Short mmCIF file of C-alpha atoms in Angstrom, two decimals:
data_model
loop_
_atom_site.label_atom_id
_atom_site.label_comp_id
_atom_site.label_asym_id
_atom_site.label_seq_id
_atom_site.Cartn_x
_atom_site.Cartn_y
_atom_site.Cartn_z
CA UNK H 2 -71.34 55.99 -125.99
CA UNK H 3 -67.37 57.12 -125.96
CA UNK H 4 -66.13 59.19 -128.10
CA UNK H 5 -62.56 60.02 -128.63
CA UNK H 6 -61.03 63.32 -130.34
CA UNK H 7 -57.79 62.06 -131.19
CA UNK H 8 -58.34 59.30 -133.10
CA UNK H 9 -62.22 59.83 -134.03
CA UNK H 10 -63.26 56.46 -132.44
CA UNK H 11 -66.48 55.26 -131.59
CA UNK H 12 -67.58 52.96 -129.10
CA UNK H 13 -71.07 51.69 -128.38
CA UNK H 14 -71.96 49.04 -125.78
CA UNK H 15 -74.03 46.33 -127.52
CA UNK H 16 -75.94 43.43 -126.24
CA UNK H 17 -76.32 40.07 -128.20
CA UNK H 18 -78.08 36.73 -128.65
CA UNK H 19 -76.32 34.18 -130.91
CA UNK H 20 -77.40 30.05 -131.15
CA UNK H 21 -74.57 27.93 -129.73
CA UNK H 22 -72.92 26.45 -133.07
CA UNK H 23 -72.98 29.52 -135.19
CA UNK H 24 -70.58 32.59 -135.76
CA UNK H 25 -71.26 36.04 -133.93
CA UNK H 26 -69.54 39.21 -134.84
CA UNK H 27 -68.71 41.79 -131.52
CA UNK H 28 -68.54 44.96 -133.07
CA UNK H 29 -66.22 47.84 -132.42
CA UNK H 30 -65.11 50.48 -134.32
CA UNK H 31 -63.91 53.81 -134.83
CA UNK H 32 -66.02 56.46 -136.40
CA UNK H 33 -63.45 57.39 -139.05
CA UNK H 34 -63.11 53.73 -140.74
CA UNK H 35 -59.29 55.32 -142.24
CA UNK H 36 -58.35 55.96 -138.54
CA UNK H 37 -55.95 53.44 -136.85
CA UNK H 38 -55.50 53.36 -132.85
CA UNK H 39 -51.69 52.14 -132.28
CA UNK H 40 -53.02 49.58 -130.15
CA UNK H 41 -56.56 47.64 -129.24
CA UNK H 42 -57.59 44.94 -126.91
CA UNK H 43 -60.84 42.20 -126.57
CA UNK H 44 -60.67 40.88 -123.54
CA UNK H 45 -63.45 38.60 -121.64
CA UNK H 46 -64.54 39.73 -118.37
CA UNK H 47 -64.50 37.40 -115.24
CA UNK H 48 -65.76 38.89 -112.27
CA UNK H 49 -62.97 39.29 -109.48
CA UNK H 50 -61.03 37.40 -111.61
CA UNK H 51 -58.16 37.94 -114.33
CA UNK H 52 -59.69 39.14 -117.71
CA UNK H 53 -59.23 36.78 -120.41
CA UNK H 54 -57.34 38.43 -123.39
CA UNK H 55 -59.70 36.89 -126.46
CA UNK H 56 -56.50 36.21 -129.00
CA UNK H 57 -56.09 33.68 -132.23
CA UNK H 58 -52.58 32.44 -130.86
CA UNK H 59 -54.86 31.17 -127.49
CA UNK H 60 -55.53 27.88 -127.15
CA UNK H 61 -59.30 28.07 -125.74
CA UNK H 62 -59.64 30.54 -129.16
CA UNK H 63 -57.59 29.02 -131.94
CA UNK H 64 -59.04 28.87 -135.03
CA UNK H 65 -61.95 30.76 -133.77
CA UNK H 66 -61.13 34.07 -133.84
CA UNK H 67 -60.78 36.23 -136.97
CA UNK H 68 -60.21 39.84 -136.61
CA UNK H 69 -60.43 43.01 -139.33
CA UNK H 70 -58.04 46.05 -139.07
CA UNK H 71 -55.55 44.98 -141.01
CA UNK H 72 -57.80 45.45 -144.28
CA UNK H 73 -59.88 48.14 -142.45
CA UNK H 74 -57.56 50.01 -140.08
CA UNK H 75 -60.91 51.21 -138.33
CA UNK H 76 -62.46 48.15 -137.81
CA UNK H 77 -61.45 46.59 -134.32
CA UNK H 78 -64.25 44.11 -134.25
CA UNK H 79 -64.13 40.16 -133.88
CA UNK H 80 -65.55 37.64 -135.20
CA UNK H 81 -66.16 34.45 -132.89
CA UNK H 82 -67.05 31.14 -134.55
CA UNK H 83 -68.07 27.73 -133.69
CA UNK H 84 -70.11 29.35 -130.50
CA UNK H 85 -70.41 27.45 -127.40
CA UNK H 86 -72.81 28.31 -123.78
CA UNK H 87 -69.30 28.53 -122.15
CA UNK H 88 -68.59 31.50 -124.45
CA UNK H 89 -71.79 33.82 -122.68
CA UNK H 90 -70.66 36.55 -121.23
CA UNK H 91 -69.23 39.79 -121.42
CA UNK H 92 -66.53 41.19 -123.72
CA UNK H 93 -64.44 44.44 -124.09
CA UNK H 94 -62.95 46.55 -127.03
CA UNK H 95 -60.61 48.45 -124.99
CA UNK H 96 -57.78 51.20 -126.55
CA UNK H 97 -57.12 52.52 -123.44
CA UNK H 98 -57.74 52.56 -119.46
CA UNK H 99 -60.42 55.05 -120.29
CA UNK H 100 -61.83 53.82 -123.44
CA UNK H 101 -63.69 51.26 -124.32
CA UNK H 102 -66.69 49.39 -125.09
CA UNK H 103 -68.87 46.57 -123.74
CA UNK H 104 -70.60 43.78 -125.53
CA UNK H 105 -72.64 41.05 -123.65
CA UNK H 106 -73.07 38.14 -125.22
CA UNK H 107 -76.06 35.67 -124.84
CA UNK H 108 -75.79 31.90 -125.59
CA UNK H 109 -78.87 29.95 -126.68
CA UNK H 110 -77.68 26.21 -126.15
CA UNK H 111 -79.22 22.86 -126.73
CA UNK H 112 -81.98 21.10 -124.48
CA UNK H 113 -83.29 17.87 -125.59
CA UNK H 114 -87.35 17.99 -126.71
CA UNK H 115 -89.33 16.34 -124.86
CA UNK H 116 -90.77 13.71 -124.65
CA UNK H 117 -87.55 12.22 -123.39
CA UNK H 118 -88.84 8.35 -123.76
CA UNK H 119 -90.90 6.99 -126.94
CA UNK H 120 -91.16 3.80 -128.93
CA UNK H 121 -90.59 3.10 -132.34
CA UNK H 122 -92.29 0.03 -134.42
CA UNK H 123 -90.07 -1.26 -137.38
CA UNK H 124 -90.29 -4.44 -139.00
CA UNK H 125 -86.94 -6.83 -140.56
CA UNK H 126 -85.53 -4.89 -143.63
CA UNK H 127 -86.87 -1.43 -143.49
CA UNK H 128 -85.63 1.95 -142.28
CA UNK H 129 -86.52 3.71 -138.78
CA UNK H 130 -85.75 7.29 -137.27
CA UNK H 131 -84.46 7.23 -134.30
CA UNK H 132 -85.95 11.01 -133.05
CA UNK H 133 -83.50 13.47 -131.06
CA UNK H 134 -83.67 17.41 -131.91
CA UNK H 135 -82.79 20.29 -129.83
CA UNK H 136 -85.50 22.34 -128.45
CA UNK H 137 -84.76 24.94 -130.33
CA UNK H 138 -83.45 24.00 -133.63
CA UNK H 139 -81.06 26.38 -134.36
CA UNK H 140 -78.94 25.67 -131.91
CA UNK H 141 -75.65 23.17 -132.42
CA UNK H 142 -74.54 21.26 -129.45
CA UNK H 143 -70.65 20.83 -128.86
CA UNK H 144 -71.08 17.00 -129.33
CA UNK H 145 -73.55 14.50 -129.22
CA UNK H 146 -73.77 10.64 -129.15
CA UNK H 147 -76.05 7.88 -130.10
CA UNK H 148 -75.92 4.77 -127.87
CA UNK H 149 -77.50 1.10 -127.66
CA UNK H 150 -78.27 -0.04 -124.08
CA UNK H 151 -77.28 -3.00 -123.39
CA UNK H 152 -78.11 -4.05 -119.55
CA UNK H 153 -75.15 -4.17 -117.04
CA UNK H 154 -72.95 -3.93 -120.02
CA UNK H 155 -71.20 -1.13 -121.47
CA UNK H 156 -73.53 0.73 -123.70
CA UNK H 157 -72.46 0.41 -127.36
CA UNK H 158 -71.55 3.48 -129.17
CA UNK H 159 -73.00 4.40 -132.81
CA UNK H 160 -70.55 5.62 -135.18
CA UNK H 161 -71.86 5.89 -139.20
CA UNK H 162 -68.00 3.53 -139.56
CA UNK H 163 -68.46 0.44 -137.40
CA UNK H 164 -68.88 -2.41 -139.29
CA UNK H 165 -72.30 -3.31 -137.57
CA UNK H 166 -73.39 -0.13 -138.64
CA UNK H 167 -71.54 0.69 -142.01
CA UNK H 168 -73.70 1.97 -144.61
CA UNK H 169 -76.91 1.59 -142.38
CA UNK H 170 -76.41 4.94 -140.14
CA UNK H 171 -77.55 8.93 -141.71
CA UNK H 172 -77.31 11.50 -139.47
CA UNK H 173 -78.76 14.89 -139.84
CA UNK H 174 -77.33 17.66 -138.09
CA UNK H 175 -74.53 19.10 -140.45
CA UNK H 176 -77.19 20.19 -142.77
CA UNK H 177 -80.02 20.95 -139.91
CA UNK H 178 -77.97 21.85 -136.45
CA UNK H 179 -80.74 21.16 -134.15
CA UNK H 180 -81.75 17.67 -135.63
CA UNK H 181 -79.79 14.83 -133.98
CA UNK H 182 -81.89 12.04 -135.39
CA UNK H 183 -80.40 8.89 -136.60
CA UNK H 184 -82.02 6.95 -139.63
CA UNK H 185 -81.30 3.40 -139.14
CA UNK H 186 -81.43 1.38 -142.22
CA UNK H 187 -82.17 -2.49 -143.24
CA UNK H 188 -82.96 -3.77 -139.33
CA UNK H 189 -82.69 -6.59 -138.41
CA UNK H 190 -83.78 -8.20 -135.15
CA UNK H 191 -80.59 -7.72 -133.55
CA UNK H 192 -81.15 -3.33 -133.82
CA UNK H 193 -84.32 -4.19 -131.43
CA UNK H 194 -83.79 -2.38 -128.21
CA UNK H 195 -83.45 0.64 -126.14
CA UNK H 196 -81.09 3.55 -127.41
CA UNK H 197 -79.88 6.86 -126.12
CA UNK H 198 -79.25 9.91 -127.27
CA UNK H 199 -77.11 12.11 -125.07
CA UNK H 200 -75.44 15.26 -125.81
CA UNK H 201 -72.42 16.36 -124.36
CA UNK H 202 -71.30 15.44 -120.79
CA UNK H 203 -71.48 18.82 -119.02
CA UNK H 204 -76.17 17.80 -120.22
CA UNK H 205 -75.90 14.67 -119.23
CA UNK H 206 -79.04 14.72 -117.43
CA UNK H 207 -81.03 15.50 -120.69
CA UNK H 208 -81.28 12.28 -122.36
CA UNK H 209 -83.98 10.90 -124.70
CA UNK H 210 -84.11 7.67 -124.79
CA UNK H 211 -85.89 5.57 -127.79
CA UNK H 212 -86.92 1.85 -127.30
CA UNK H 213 -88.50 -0.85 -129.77
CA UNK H 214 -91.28 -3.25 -128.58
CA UNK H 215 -90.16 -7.28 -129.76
CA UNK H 216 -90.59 -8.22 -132.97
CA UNK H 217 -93.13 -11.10 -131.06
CA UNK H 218 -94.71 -8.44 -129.70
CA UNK H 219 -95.56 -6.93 -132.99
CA UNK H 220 -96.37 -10.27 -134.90
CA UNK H 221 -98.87 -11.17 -131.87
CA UNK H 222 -100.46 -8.02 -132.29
CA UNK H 223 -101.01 -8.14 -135.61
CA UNK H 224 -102.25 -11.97 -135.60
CA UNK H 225 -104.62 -10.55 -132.75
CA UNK H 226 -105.83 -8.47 -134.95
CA UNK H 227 -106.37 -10.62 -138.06
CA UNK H 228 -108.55 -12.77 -135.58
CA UNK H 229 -110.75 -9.51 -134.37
CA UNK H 230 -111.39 -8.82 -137.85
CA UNK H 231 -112.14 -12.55 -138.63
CA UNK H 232 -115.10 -12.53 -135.88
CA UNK H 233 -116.21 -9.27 -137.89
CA UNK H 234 -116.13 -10.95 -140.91
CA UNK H 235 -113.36 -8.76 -142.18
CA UNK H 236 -110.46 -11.32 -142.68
CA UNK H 237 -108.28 -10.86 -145.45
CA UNK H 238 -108.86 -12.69 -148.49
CA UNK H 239 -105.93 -14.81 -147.93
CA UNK H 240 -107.10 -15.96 -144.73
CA UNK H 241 -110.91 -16.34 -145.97
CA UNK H 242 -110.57 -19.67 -147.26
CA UNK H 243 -108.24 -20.94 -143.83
CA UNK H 244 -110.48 -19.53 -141.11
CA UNK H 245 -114.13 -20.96 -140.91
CA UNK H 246 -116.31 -19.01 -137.80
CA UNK H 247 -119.30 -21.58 -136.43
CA UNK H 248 -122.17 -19.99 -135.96
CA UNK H 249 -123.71 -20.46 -132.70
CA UNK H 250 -125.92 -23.29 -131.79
#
C-alpha cells in the first residue's frame, strides 16, 4: 500500500479473475473520496515494451471504458466491459512517477466441452439441438459460428436470416453466455449431415463437431427392430395381423 499526504490518496495493488464476456471494475482510489489529484493515468503494462495508455477516445477501448471522477472526484477507477483473454494482464493507476497502484487481471476464456464429436437422431418435421457450450459456462467467447460441412466444398455458414434457415434457427447464448447450442427446427432430410461449431479463429483448433446418421439408417433400424420383436412375439398390433411366424417343423 501507498499512501500520499498531499492529496490523502490510497492505493492498493489488487489481483482479479473476471469471465471473458462480462464487465470488471479496476479499482483505485483516494482515501478522501472529496479529494481530486490534478491528474491520473491507467495504463496497461507490456513488458519491455511501450505501456498502453487504457483511454475511451482509443480505438482497441472505445466504447469499453467508462471511468468515475467526474461525479466522484476521488474515484480514479475503471470500468472495462465486454472482456476479452487478450485483455489479461496487468494494469496501473498511476498519479505520479512515484505513485501508483497495480491491478492484475485474470481472463477465464472459452474452451469447447468435450466430447468434441457426437451424433444426433432426428426424424422429418421435428426439432434437434445441435450441442456446443463452453467449458465453463460463464464465460462469452468473442464470436462463434455454426457451420454445415459439405465435402470439398465450402462449408455453409448458419445465420438465424438465410432463407434456408429463416424461422428454423434459436440460439442461446445472449441469455446463457456459455451455451452456443443451436435448436434446429422442422428438418427435413436435406439438414442431415455433419456440422461444426467453431469459435473464434485465434481457437480454431477447438471444434465440436455434430453429425446425423441417414434417415435409411434410422428407418432400417427401426424395421430391424420391429422384426426382433416379431420373433419375440412382441410386434405391434398393427403389424400382428401382417406378420405370421411358422413354427418350426
Amino acid at each position: 500500500m501507498l499512501f500520499c499526504v498531499s492529496t490523502g490518496c490510497t492505493q492498493l495493488v489488487t489481483k482479479i479473475t473476471v469471465y471473458s464476456g462480462q464487465s470488471v471494475l479496476l479499482p483505485c482510489s483516494c482515501s478522501k473520496t472529496q479529494a481530486k489529484h490534478p491528474s491520473f493515468t491507467w495504463i496497461k503494462l507490456r513488458g519491455q515494451q511501450t505501456p498502453e495508455i487504457i483511454s475511451p477516445r482509443s480505438d482497441l477501448y472505445s466504447g469499453r471504458v467508462e471511468i468515475f471522477n467526474n461525479n466522484s472526484p476521488g474515484n480514479l477507477s475503471v470500468l472495462l466491459s465486454h472482456v476479452t483473454e487478450d485483455d489479461q494482464g496487468w494494469y496501473r493507476c498511476k498519479i505520479s512517477r512515484e505513485k501508483y497502484s497495480d491491478v492484475e487481471l485474470t481472463v477465464e476464456g472459452c474452451t469447447l466441452s468435450e466430447p468434441r464429436s457426437r451424433v444426433v437422431n432426428a426424424s422429418p418435421g421435428q426439432s434437434v439441438l445441435l450441442p456446443c457450450s463452453c467449458s465453463k459456462t460463464q464465460a462469452k467467447p468473442p464470436s462463434f459460428t455454426w457451420t454445415k460441412l459439405r465435402g470439398q466444398q465450402t462449408p455453409e455458414i448458419i445465420p438465424t436470416q438465410s432463407d434456408l434457415y429463416r424461422g428454423r434457427v434459436e440460439i442461446f447464448n445472449n441469455i446463457s453466455p456459455g451455451n452456443l447450442s443451436v435448436l434446429l427446427s422442422h428438418v427435413t432430410e436435406d439438414d442431415q449431415g455433419w456440422y461444426r461449431c467453431k469459435i473464434s479463429q485465434k481457437y480454431v483448433s477447438n471444434n465440436a463437431v455434430v453429425g446425423w446418421p441417414s434417415l435409411h439408417t434410422c428407418r432400417q433400424t427401426h424395421w430391424l427392430q420391429v422384426i426382433y420383436k416379431s420373433l419375440l412375439g412382441k410386434a405391434p398390433p398393427y403389424l400382428s395381423s401382417l406378420i405370421t411366424i411358422a413354427a418350426p417343423p
